[in-house]
Amino acid sequence: MLADNIINELAHKVVSAQDGAHTMEKLTIAYPEMEMADSYRVQDALRNIWIARGEKVVGLKAGLTSKAKMEQMGVHEPSFGILTSRMAVPENGIVKMTELVHPRVEAEIAFVMERELRGTHHSINDIIQATDFVIPAVEIIDSRYEKFKFDLVSVIADNGSSSRYVTGGKPRDPKQGMDLQTIGVVIEKNGEIVALGASAAVLGHPVKAIQMLLEHLDARGESLPAGSIVLTGGITEAIAVEVGDSINARFQDLGSITIKFGE
Ligand code: OOG
Ligand code: MG
């Protein structure tokens, strides 16, 4: 376990890389003894910094939950991260590339919770019953590590590469019956299909990402608050974008999200 002052110092280093859109060396190079628990302590410190400057925590994200993502990143265990109000981009909005290092986009199924969930005993159906609605999401990830290369400990300390996210399309109430495993997704970049998949790519069922998130929260004495948005993880590999690119993610029966990348 790293000392509290080192955790704090690392959090400030991460915030400065995120805010300044610059890369940093993998944190495990200077601190090879750093463990996953330390990385989540860095996230706690990040959360305090963000709240102190007026951001609101709006939810949580699970990452590295599909085989495509795990293989692309060479990391084979899910990670969790914090989503704040500052990361939200409106549908049809323009993402400013100058604020980011080397962003990539992911198509994800997002859940907005109606009720607080605490503990690890919740079945898939329990979680569905506690959900307000399901909505398409595009996450814009942006690792602060050079060449987007990292290990699990380092990426968690960088808040799971979180940078921006967009929700859009049509929300749907999963309590009214919907097959959450077979939601087809097509990602187009500048009008060409660049990736496609189905929601079962996420751990066999996207709600399993929420089950794992609940285990993670429970181990830290936390719950998933009512009103939280949860991103369950990229269904396909992430797609790199540049200035001028336009992304359209189409979700079967749930509409689509368009987002543009400007300077
Ligand atoms: C880590 C974050 C992964 C997802 O949906 O799998 C993630 C990364 O690949 O940089 O957000
Ligand atoms: Mg993601």
PDB file of C-alpha atoms and ligand atoms in Angstrom:
ATOM      1  CA  MET A   1       0.000   0.000   0.000  1.00  0.00           C
ATOM      2  CA  LEU A   2       1.341   3.394  -0.972  1.00  0.00           C
ATOM      3  CA  ALA A   3       1.361   6.179   1.622  1.00  0.00           C
ATOM      4  CA  ASP A   4      -1.504   8.692   1.559  1.00  0.00           C
ATOM      5  CA  ASN A   5       0.730  11.565   0.475  1.00  0.00           C
ATOM      6  CA  ILE A   6       1.932   9.551  -2.543  1.00  0.00           C
ATOM      7  CA  ILE A   7      -1.652   8.691  -3.512  1.00  0.00           C
ATOM      8  CA  ASN A   8      -2.477  12.394  -3.367  1.00  0.00           C
ATOM      9  CA  GLU A   9       0.561  13.333  -5.388  1.00  0.00           C
ATOM     10  CA  LEU A  10      -0.372  10.748  -8.052  1.00  0.00           C
ATOM     11  CA  ALA A  11      -3.938  12.077  -8.205  1.00  0.00           C
ATOM     12  CA  HIS A  12      -2.618  15.576  -8.884  1.00  0.00           C
ATOM     13  CA  LYS A  13      -0.324  14.217 -11.555  1.00  0.00           C
ATOM     14  CA  VAL A  14      -3.276  12.460 -13.236  1.00  0.00           C
ATOM     15  CA  VAL A  15      -5.500  15.557 -13.026  1.00  0.00           C
ATOM     16  CA  SER A  16      -2.795  17.686 -14.566  1.00  0.00           C
ATOM     17  CA  ALA A  17      -2.332  15.227 -17.458  1.00  0.00           C
ATOM     18  CA  GLN A  18      -6.116  15.054 -17.966  1.00  0.00           C
ATOM     19  CA  ASP A  19      -6.647  18.814 -17.814  1.00  0.00           C
ATOM     20  CA  GLY A  20      -3.578  19.670 -19.846  1.00  0.00           C
ATOM     21  CA  ALA A  21      -4.203  16.881 -22.391  1.00  0.00           C
ATOM     22  CA  HIS A  22      -0.691  15.521 -22.108  1.00  0.00           C
ATOM     23  CA  THR A  23       0.714  12.077 -21.544  1.00  0.00           C
ATOM     24  CA  MET A  24       2.527  10.789 -18.485  1.00  0.00           C
ATOM     25  CA  GLU A  25       4.701   7.802 -17.771  1.00  0.00           C
ATOM     26  CA  LYS A  26       2.927   4.700 -16.486  1.00  0.00           C
ATOM     27  CA  LEU A  27       2.583   5.205 -12.734  1.00  0.00           C
ATOM     28  CA  THR A  28       3.884   1.688 -12.086  1.00  0.00           C
ATOM     29  CA  ILE A  29       7.288   2.663 -13.479  1.00  0.00           C
ATOM     30  CA  ALA A  30       7.984   4.973 -10.526  1.00  0.00           C
ATOM     31  CA  TYR A  31       5.938   2.807  -8.133  1.00  0.00           C
ATOM     32  CA  PRO A  32       6.297  -0.848  -9.151  1.00  0.00           C
ATOM     33  CA  GLU A  33       4.870  -1.890  -5.776  1.00  0.00           C
ATOM     34  CA  MET A  34       1.602  -0.081  -6.559  1.00  0.00           C
ATOM     35  CA  GLU A  35      -1.473  -2.339  -6.334  1.00  0.00           C
ATOM     36  CA  MET A  36      -4.988  -2.184  -7.735  1.00  0.00           C
ATOM     37  CA  ALA A  37      -6.294  -1.019  -4.333  1.00  0.00           C
ATOM     38  CA  ASP A  38      -3.881   1.929  -4.539  1.00  0.00           C
ATOM     39  CA  SER A  39      -5.270   2.840  -7.952  1.00  0.00           C
ATOM     40  CA  TYR A  40      -8.787   2.992  -6.568  1.00  0.00           C
ATOM     41  CA  ARG A  41      -7.447   5.181  -3.734  1.00  0.00           C
ATOM     42  CA  VAL A  42      -6.099   7.472  -6.469  1.00  0.00           C
ATOM     43  CA  GLN A  43      -9.641   7.528  -7.927  1.00  0.00           C
ATOM     44  CA  ASP A  44     -10.991   8.529  -4.483  1.00  0.00           C
ATOM     45  CA  ALA A  45      -8.500  11.397  -4.428  1.00  0.00           C
ATOM     46  CA  LEU A  46      -9.492  12.369  -7.990  1.00  0.00           C
ATOM     47  CA  ARG A  47     -13.139  12.416  -6.943  1.00  0.00           C
ATOM     48  CA  ASN A  48     -12.295  14.772  -4.046  1.00  0.00           C
ATOM     49  CA  ILE A  49     -10.409  17.111  -6.364  1.00  0.00           C
ATOM     50  CA  TRP A  50     -13.285  17.166  -8.863  1.00  0.00           C
ATOM     51  CA  ILE A  51     -15.954  17.739  -6.220  1.00  0.00           C
ATOM     52  CA  ALA A  52     -13.874  20.526  -4.642  1.00  0.00           C
ATOM     53  CA  ARG A  53     -13.909  22.357  -7.945  1.00  0.00           C
ATOM     54  CA  GLY A  54     -17.627  22.010  -8.454  1.00  0.00           C
ATOM     55  CA  GLU A  55     -18.037  18.899 -10.595  1.00  0.00           C
ATOM     56  CA  LYS A  56     -20.742  16.411  -9.706  1.00  0.00           C
ATOM     57  CA  VAL A  57     -20.366  12.654  -9.698  1.00  0.00           C
ATOM     58  CA  VAL A  58     -23.075  11.423 -12.074  1.00  0.00           C
ATOM     59  CA  GLY A  59     -22.239   7.738 -12.288  1.00  0.00           C
ATOM     60  CA  LEU A  60     -19.713   5.028 -12.872  1.00  0.00           C
ATOM     61  CA  LYS A  61     -18.249   3.115 -15.765  1.00  0.00           C
ATOM     62  CA  ALA A  62     -17.102  -0.428 -16.222  1.00  0.00           C
ATOM     63  CA  GLY A  63     -14.378  -0.979 -18.785  1.00  0.00           C
ATOM     64  CA  LEU A  64     -12.530  -3.868 -20.369  1.00  0.00           C
ATOM     65  CA  THR A  65     -15.675  -5.969 -20.120  1.00  0.00           C
ATOM     66  CA  SER A  66     -15.677  -7.365 -23.668  1.00  0.00           C
ATOM     67  CA  LYS A  67     -13.201  -9.714 -25.311  1.00  0.00           C
ATOM     68  CA  ALA A  68     -12.662  -7.210 -28.125  1.00  0.00           C
ATOM     69  CA  LYS A  69     -11.603  -4.530 -25.629  1.00  0.00           C
ATOM     70  CA  MET A  70      -9.493  -6.887 -23.526  1.00  0.00           C
ATOM     71  CA  GLU A  71      -7.606  -8.077 -26.578  1.00  0.00           C
ATOM     72  CA  GLN A  72      -7.159  -4.590 -27.986  1.00  0.00           C
ATOM     73  CA  MET A  73      -5.657  -3.334 -24.699  1.00  0.00           C
ATOM     74  CA  GLY A  74      -3.876  -6.511 -23.574  1.00  0.00           C
ATOM     75  CA  VAL A  75      -5.588  -6.263 -20.171  1.00  0.00           C
ATOM     76  CA  HIS A  76      -7.865  -9.118 -19.179  1.00  0.00           C
ATOM     77  CA  GLU A  77      -9.707  -7.851 -16.112  1.00  0.00           C
ATOM     78  CA  PRO A  78     -12.482  -5.244 -15.910  1.00  0.00           C
ATOM     79  CA  SER A  79     -11.780  -1.798 -14.493  1.00  0.00           C
ATOM     80  CA  PHE A  80     -14.164   0.702 -12.955  1.00  0.00           C
ATOM     81  CA  GLY A  81     -14.120   4.475 -13.077  1.00  0.00           C
ATOM     82  CA  ILE A  82     -15.995   7.588 -12.027  1.00  0.00           C
ATOM     83  CA  LEU A  83     -18.128   9.747 -14.344  1.00  0.00           C
ATOM     84  CA  THR A  84     -18.584  13.431 -13.555  1.00  0.00           C
ATOM     85  CA  SER A  85     -20.813  16.174 -14.944  1.00  0.00           C
ATOM     86  CA  ARG A  86     -17.838  17.690 -16.778  1.00  0.00           C
ATOM     87  CA  MET A  87     -17.446  14.572 -18.947  1.00  0.00           C
ATOM     88  CA  ALA A  88     -20.947  14.707 -20.441  1.00  0.00           C
ATOM     89  CA  VAL A  89     -21.192  15.926 -24.042  1.00  0.00           C
ATOM     90  CA  PRO A  90     -24.593  16.662 -25.620  1.00  0.00           C
ATOM     91  CA  GLU A  91     -25.875  14.470 -28.428  1.00  0.00           C
ATOM     92  CA  ASN A  92     -24.867  15.939 -31.813  1.00  0.00           C
ATOM     93  CA  GLY A  93     -22.243  17.931 -29.933  1.00  0.00           C
ATOM     94  CA  ILE A  94     -18.683  18.632 -30.926  1.00  0.00           C
ATOM     95  CA  VAL A  95     -15.863  17.124 -28.940  1.00  0.00           C
ATOM     96  CA  LYS A  96     -12.856  19.437 -28.769  1.00  0.00           C
ATOM     97  CA  MET A  97      -9.745  17.560 -29.774  1.00  0.00           C
ATOM     98  CA  THR A  98      -7.446  20.187 -28.274  1.00  0.00           C
ATOM     99  CA  GLU A  99      -8.724  19.110 -24.846  1.00  0.00           C
ATOM    100  CA  LEU A 100      -7.760  15.478 -25.477  1.00  0.00           C
ATOM    101  CA  VAL A 101      -4.616  13.460 -26.177  1.00  0.00           C
ATOM    102  CA  HIS A 102      -5.553  10.631 -28.560  1.00  0.00           C
ATOM    103  CA  PRO A 103      -9.243   9.840 -28.107  1.00  0.00           C
ATOM    104  CA  ARG A 104     -11.027   6.673 -29.143  1.00  0.00           C
ATOM    105  CA  VAL A 105     -14.749   6.003 -29.208  1.00  0.00           C
ATOM    106  CA  GLU A 106     -16.711   3.069 -27.858  1.00  0.00           C
ATOM    107  CA  ALA A 107     -20.371   2.089 -28.238  1.00  0.00           C
ATOM    108  CA  GLU A 108     -21.889   1.048 -24.935  1.00  0.00           C
ATOM    109  CA  ILE A 109     -25.193   0.224 -23.293  1.00  0.00           C
ATOM    110  CA  ALA A 110     -25.848   2.642 -20.432  1.00  0.00           C
ATOM    111  CA  PHE A 111     -28.191   2.076 -17.492  1.00  0.00           C
ATOM    112  CA  VAL A 112     -29.745   4.802 -15.389  1.00  0.00           C
ATOM    113  CA  MET A 113     -30.701   3.511 -11.960  1.00  0.00           C
ATOM    114  CA  GLU A 114     -34.063   4.166 -10.372  1.00  0.00           C
ATOM    115  CA  ARG A 115     -33.173   2.723  -6.981  1.00  0.00           C
ATOM    116  CA  GLU A 116     -29.985   2.548  -4.976  1.00  0.00           C
ATOM    117  CA  LEU A 117     -28.303  -0.855  -5.031  1.00  0.00           C
ATOM    118  CA  ARG A 118     -26.013  -2.047  -2.297  1.00  0.00           C
ATOM    119  CA  GLY A 119     -24.424  -5.468  -1.712  1.00  0.00           C
ATOM    120  CA  THR A 120     -23.489  -8.342  -3.960  1.00  0.00           C
ATOM    121  CA  HIS A 121     -26.604 -10.506  -3.820  1.00  0.00           C
ATOM    122  CA  HIS A 122     -28.463  -8.928  -6.756  1.00  0.00           C
ATOM    123  CA  SER A 123     -29.540 -11.144  -9.669  1.00  0.00           C
ATOM    124  CA  ILE A 124     -29.673  -9.870 -13.244  1.00  0.00           C
ATOM    125  CA  ASN A 125     -33.422  -9.479 -12.814  1.00  0.00           C
ATOM    126  CA  ASP A 126     -33.029  -7.564  -9.514  1.00  0.00           C
ATOM    127  CA  ILE A 127     -30.768  -5.082 -11.294  1.00  0.00           C
ATOM    128  CA  ILE A 128     -33.220  -4.735 -14.178  1.00  0.00           C
ATOM    129  CA  GLN A 129     -36.017  -4.062 -11.661  1.00  0.00           C
ATOM    130  CA  ALA A 130     -33.885  -1.323 -10.074  1.00  0.00           C
ATOM    131  CA  THR A 131     -33.202   0.326 -13.462  1.00  0.00           C
ATOM    132  CA  ASP A 132     -35.047   3.424 -14.603  1.00  0.00           C
ATOM    133  CA  PHE A 133     -34.052   3.145 -18.265  1.00  0.00           C
ATOM    134  CA  VAL A 134     -31.453   1.828 -20.673  1.00  0.00           C
ATOM    135  CA  ILE A 135     -29.977   4.243 -23.207  1.00  0.00           C
ATOM    136  CA  PRO A 136     -27.319   4.094 -25.950  1.00  0.00           C
ATOM    137  CA  ALA A 137     -24.004   5.703 -25.107  1.00  0.00           C
ATOM    138  CA  VAL A 138     -20.773   6.573 -26.838  1.00  0.00           C
ATOM    139  CA  GLU A 139     -17.820   6.798 -24.517  1.00  0.00           C
ATOM    140  CA  ILE A 140     -14.811   8.819 -25.628  1.00  0.00           C
ATOM    141  CA  ILE A 141     -11.838   7.330 -23.839  1.00  0.00           C
ATOM    142  CA  ASP A 142      -8.466   9.028 -23.801  1.00  0.00           C
ATOM    143  CA  SER A 143      -5.597   7.340 -22.039  1.00  0.00           C
ATOM    144  CA  ARG A 144      -3.084   9.705 -20.528  1.00  0.00           C
ATOM    145  CA  TYR A 145      -0.435   7.051 -21.138  1.00  0.00           C
ATOM    146  CA  GLU A 146       1.852   7.213 -24.111  1.00  0.00           C
ATOM    147  CA  LYS A 147       0.629   5.300 -27.171  1.00  0.00           C
ATOM    148  CA  PHE A 148      -2.468   4.233 -25.172  1.00  0.00           C
ATOM    149  CA  LYS A 149      -0.320   1.519 -23.516  1.00  0.00           C
ATOM    150  CA  PHE A 150      -0.809   0.612 -19.879  1.00  0.00           C
ATOM    151  CA  ASP A 151      -1.245  -2.093 -17.258  1.00  0.00           C
ATOM    152  CA  LEU A 152      -4.410  -2.578 -15.177  1.00  0.00           C
ATOM    153  CA  VAL A 153      -3.001  -0.745 -12.136  1.00  0.00           C
ATOM    154  CA  SER A 154      -1.965   2.281 -14.202  1.00  0.00           C
ATOM    155  CA  VAL A 155      -5.192   2.547 -16.213  1.00  0.00           C
ATOM    156  CA  ILE A 156      -7.363   2.397 -13.086  1.00  0.00           C
ATOM    157  CA  ALA A 157      -5.366   5.265 -11.547  1.00  0.00           C
ATOM    158  CA  ASP A 158      -6.118   7.220 -14.754  1.00  0.00           C
ATOM    159  CA  ASN A 159      -9.823   6.666 -13.971  1.00  0.00           C
ATOM    160  CA  GLY A 160     -10.130   3.970 -16.634  1.00  0.00           C
ATOM    161  CA  SER A 161      -9.173   6.414 -19.420  1.00  0.00           C
ATOM    162  CA  SER A 162     -12.454   8.302 -18.923  1.00  0.00           C
ATOM    163  CA  SER A 163     -12.708  11.606 -20.706  1.00  0.00           C
ATOM    164  CA  ARG A 164     -16.129  12.249 -22.268  1.00  0.00           C
ATOM    165  CA  TYR A 165     -19.381  10.432 -22.840  1.00  0.00           C
ATOM    166  CA  VAL A 166     -22.577  11.026 -24.787  1.00  0.00           C
ATOM    167  CA  THR A 167     -25.989   9.446 -24.348  1.00  0.00           C
ATOM    168  CA  GLY A 168     -28.685   9.597 -26.961  1.00  0.00           C
ATOM    169  CA  GLY A 169     -31.096   7.738 -29.143  1.00  0.00           C
ATOM    170  CA  LYS A 170     -34.183   6.336 -27.468  1.00  0.00           C
ATOM    171  CA  PRO A 171     -34.278   5.402 -23.791  1.00  0.00           C
ATOM    172  CA  ARG A 172     -36.154   2.192 -23.010  1.00  0.00           C
ATOM    173  CA  ASP A 173     -37.491   0.698 -19.834  1.00  0.00           C
ATOM    174  CA  PRO A 174     -35.980  -2.789 -19.475  1.00  0.00           C
ATOM    175  CA  LYS A 175     -38.698  -3.675 -16.952  1.00  0.00           C
ATOM    176  CA  GLN A 176     -41.155  -3.665 -19.866  1.00  0.00           C
ATOM    177  CA  GLY A 177     -39.264  -6.596 -21.386  1.00  0.00           C
ATOM    178  CA  MET A 178     -36.346  -6.273 -23.743  1.00  0.00           C
ATOM    179  CA  ASP A 179     -33.612  -8.639 -24.798  1.00  0.00           C
ATOM    180  CA  LEU A 180     -30.507  -6.994 -23.370  1.00  0.00           C
ATOM    181  CA  GLN A 181     -28.202  -9.597 -24.914  1.00  0.00           C
ATOM    182  CA  THR A 182     -29.017  -9.125 -28.573  1.00  0.00           C
ATOM    183  CA  ILE A 183     -28.832  -5.381 -29.068  1.00  0.00           C
ATOM    184  CA  GLY A 184     -26.951  -4.992 -32.331  1.00  0.00           C
ATOM    185  CA  VAL A 185     -24.540  -2.075 -32.645  1.00  0.00           C
ATOM    186  CA  VAL A 186     -22.914  -0.575 -35.743  1.00  0.00           C
ATOM    187  CA  ILE A 187     -20.276   2.152 -35.526  1.00  0.00           C
ATOM    188  CA  GLU A 188     -19.688   4.333 -38.581  1.00  0.00           C
ATOM    189  CA  LYS A 189     -16.833   6.766 -39.003  1.00  0.00           C
ATOM    190  CA  ASN A 190     -17.373   9.344 -41.753  1.00  0.00           C
ATOM    191  CA  GLY A 191     -20.115   7.160 -43.214  1.00  0.00           C
ATOM    192  CA  GLU A 192     -18.151   3.916 -43.287  1.00  0.00           C
ATOM    193  CA  ILE A 193     -18.768   0.968 -41.001  1.00  0.00           C
ATOM    194  CA  VAL A 194     -15.731   0.526 -38.757  1.00  0.00           C
ATOM    195  CA  ALA A 195     -17.015  -1.871 -36.076  1.00  0.00           C
ATOM    196  CA  LEU A 196     -20.065  -3.931 -35.254  1.00  0.00           C
ATOM    197  CA  GLY A 197     -21.221  -6.197 -32.497  1.00  0.00           C
ATOM    198  CA  ALA A 198     -23.982  -7.183 -30.122  1.00  0.00           C
ATOM    199  CA  SER A 199     -24.516  -6.387 -26.465  1.00  0.00           C
ATOM    200  CA  ALA A 200     -23.826  -9.968 -25.304  1.00  0.00           C
ATOM    201  CA  ALA A 201     -20.172  -9.202 -26.075  1.00  0.00           C
ATOM    202  CA  VAL A 202     -20.129  -7.507 -22.675  1.00  0.00           C
ATOM    203  CA  LEU A 203     -19.599 -10.411 -20.254  1.00  0.00           C
ATOM    204  CA  GLY A 204     -22.379 -12.410 -21.947  1.00  0.00           C
ATOM    205  CA  HIS A 205     -24.939  -9.874 -20.653  1.00  0.00           C
ATOM    206  CA  PRO A 206     -24.319  -6.167 -19.992  1.00  0.00           C
ATOM    207  CA  VAL A 207     -26.015  -6.348 -16.582  1.00  0.00           C
ATOM    208  CA  LYS A 208     -23.136  -8.598 -15.476  1.00  0.00           C
ATOM    209  CA  ALA A 209     -20.940  -5.499 -15.675  1.00  0.00           C
ATOM    210  CA  ILE A 210     -23.248  -3.919 -13.071  1.00  0.00           C
ATOM    211  CA  GLN A 211     -23.026  -7.052 -10.916  1.00  0.00           C
ATOM    212  CA  MET A 212     -19.232  -6.758 -11.003  1.00  0.00           C
ATOM    213  CA  LEU A 213     -19.461  -3.044 -10.290  1.00  0.00           C
ATOM    214  CA  LEU A 214     -21.624  -3.804  -7.236  1.00  0.00           C
ATOM    215  CA  GLU A 215     -18.983  -6.251  -5.987  1.00  0.00           C
ATOM    216  CA  HIS A 216     -16.331  -3.580  -6.447  1.00  0.00           C
ATOM    217  CA  LEU A 217     -18.427  -0.971  -4.608  1.00  0.00           C
ATOM    218  CA  ASP A 218     -19.393  -3.360  -1.822  1.00  0.00           C
ATOM    219  CA  ALA A 219     -15.753  -4.262  -1.172  1.00  0.00           C
ATOM    220  CA  ARG A 220     -15.153  -0.550  -0.586  1.00  0.00           C
ATOM    221  CA  GLY A 221     -18.260  -0.037   1.578  1.00  0.00           C
ATOM    222  CA  GLU A 222     -20.029   1.928  -1.165  1.00  0.00           C
ATOM    223  CA  SER A 223     -23.334   1.576  -3.011  1.00  0.00           C
ATOM    224  CA  LEU A 224     -24.643   2.453  -6.454  1.00  0.00           C
ATOM    225  CA  PRO A 225     -26.838   5.516  -5.806  1.00  0.00           C
ATOM    226  CA  ALA A 226     -30.289   6.050  -7.326  1.00  0.00           C
ATOM    227  CA  GLY A 227     -30.028   8.265 -10.414  1.00  0.00           C
ATOM    228  CA  SER A 228     -26.550   7.014 -11.341  1.00  0.00           C
ATOM    229  CA  ILE A 229     -25.657   6.398 -14.938  1.00  0.00           C
ATOM    230  CA  VAL A 230     -23.600   3.250 -15.510  1.00  0.00           C
ATOM    231  CA  LEU A 231     -21.639   2.632 -18.698  1.00  0.00           C
ATOM    232  CA  THR A 232     -21.236  -1.123 -19.045  1.00  0.00           C
ATOM    233  CA  GLY A 233     -18.211  -1.151 -21.372  1.00  0.00           C
ATOM    234  CA  GLY A 234     -17.352  -1.037 -25.051  1.00  0.00           C
ATOM    235  CA  ILE A 235     -19.036  -3.774 -27.090  1.00  0.00           C
ATOM    236  CA  THR A 236     -16.420  -3.652 -29.860  1.00  0.00           C
ATOM    237  CA  GLU A 237     -12.819  -2.487 -29.970  1.00  0.00           C
ATOM    238  CA  ALA A 238     -12.410   1.279 -29.547  1.00  0.00           C
ATOM    239  CA  ILE A 239     -12.060   3.410 -32.694  1.00  0.00           C
ATOM    240  CA  ALA A 240      -9.431   6.148 -32.944  1.00  0.00           C
ATOM    241  CA  VAL A 241     -10.685   9.544 -34.122  1.00  0.00           C
ATOM    242  CA  GLU A 242      -9.114  12.724 -35.465  1.00  0.00           C
ATOM    243  CA  VAL A 243     -10.147  16.332 -36.039  1.00  0.00           C
ATOM    244  CA  GLY A 244     -12.921  16.450 -38.632  1.00  0.00           C
ATOM    245  CA  ASP A 245     -14.195  12.921 -37.986  1.00  0.00           C
ATOM    246  CA  SER A 246     -17.859  12.218 -37.524  1.00  0.00           C
ATOM    247  CA  ILE A 247     -19.018   9.156 -35.612  1.00  0.00           C
ATOM    248  CA  ASN A 248     -22.435   7.603 -35.812  1.00  0.00           C
ATOM    249  CA  ALA A 249     -23.258   4.703 -33.486  1.00  0.00           C
ATOM    250  CA  ARG A 250     -26.482   2.882 -34.329  1.00  0.00           C
ATOM    251  CA  PHE A 251     -28.161   0.705 -31.728  1.00  0.00           C
ATOM    252  CA  GLN A 252     -30.837  -1.769 -32.753  1.00  0.00           C
ATOM    253  CA  ASP A 253     -34.296  -0.485 -31.697  1.00  0.00           C
ATOM    254  CA  LEU A 254     -32.659   2.242 -29.591  1.00  0.00           C
ATOM    255  CA  GLY A 255     -31.772   4.845 -32.180  1.00  0.00           C
ATOM    256  CA  SER A 256     -28.386   6.336 -32.873  1.00  0.00           C
ATOM    257  CA  ILE A 257     -25.850   8.834 -31.569  1.00  0.00           C
ATOM    258  CA  THR A 258     -23.883  11.235 -33.742  1.00  0.00           C
ATOM    259  CA  ILE A 259     -20.841  13.057 -32.518  1.00  0.00           C
ATOM    260  CA  LYS A 260     -18.252  15.203 -34.274  1.00  0.00           C
ATOM    261  CA  PHE A 261     -14.657  15.928 -33.459  1.00  0.00           C
ATOM    262  CA  GLY A 262     -13.457  19.503 -33.897  1.00  0.00           C
ATOM    263  CA  GLU A 263     -10.336  21.444 -32.971  1.00  0.00           C
TER     264      GLU A 263
HETATM  265  C1  OOG B   1      -9.663   1.434 -20.623  1.00  0.00           C
HETATM  266  C2  OOG B   1     -11.124   1.774 -20.553  1.00  0.00           C
HETATM  267  C3  OOG B   1     -11.949   0.769 -21.293  1.00  0.00           C
HETATM  268  C4  OOG B   1     -14.258   0.098 -22.017  1.00  0.00           C
HETATM  269  O1  OOG B   1     -15.416   0.424 -22.269  1.00  0.00           O
HETATM  270  O2  OOG B   1     -13.830  -1.033 -22.220  1.00  0.00           O
HETATM  271  C5  OOG B   1     -13.362   1.133 -21.457  1.00  0.00           C
HETATM  272  C6  OOG B   1      -9.086   1.685 -21.985  1.00  0.00           C
HETATM  273  O3  OOG B   1      -9.267   0.863 -22.880  1.00  0.00           O
HETATM  274  O4  OOG B   1      -8.400   2.706 -22.146  1.00  0.00           O
HETATM  275  O5  OOG B   1     -13.832   2.220 -21.204  1.00  0.00           O
HETATM  276 MG    MG B   2     -15.818   2.438 -22.059  1.00  0.00          MG
END
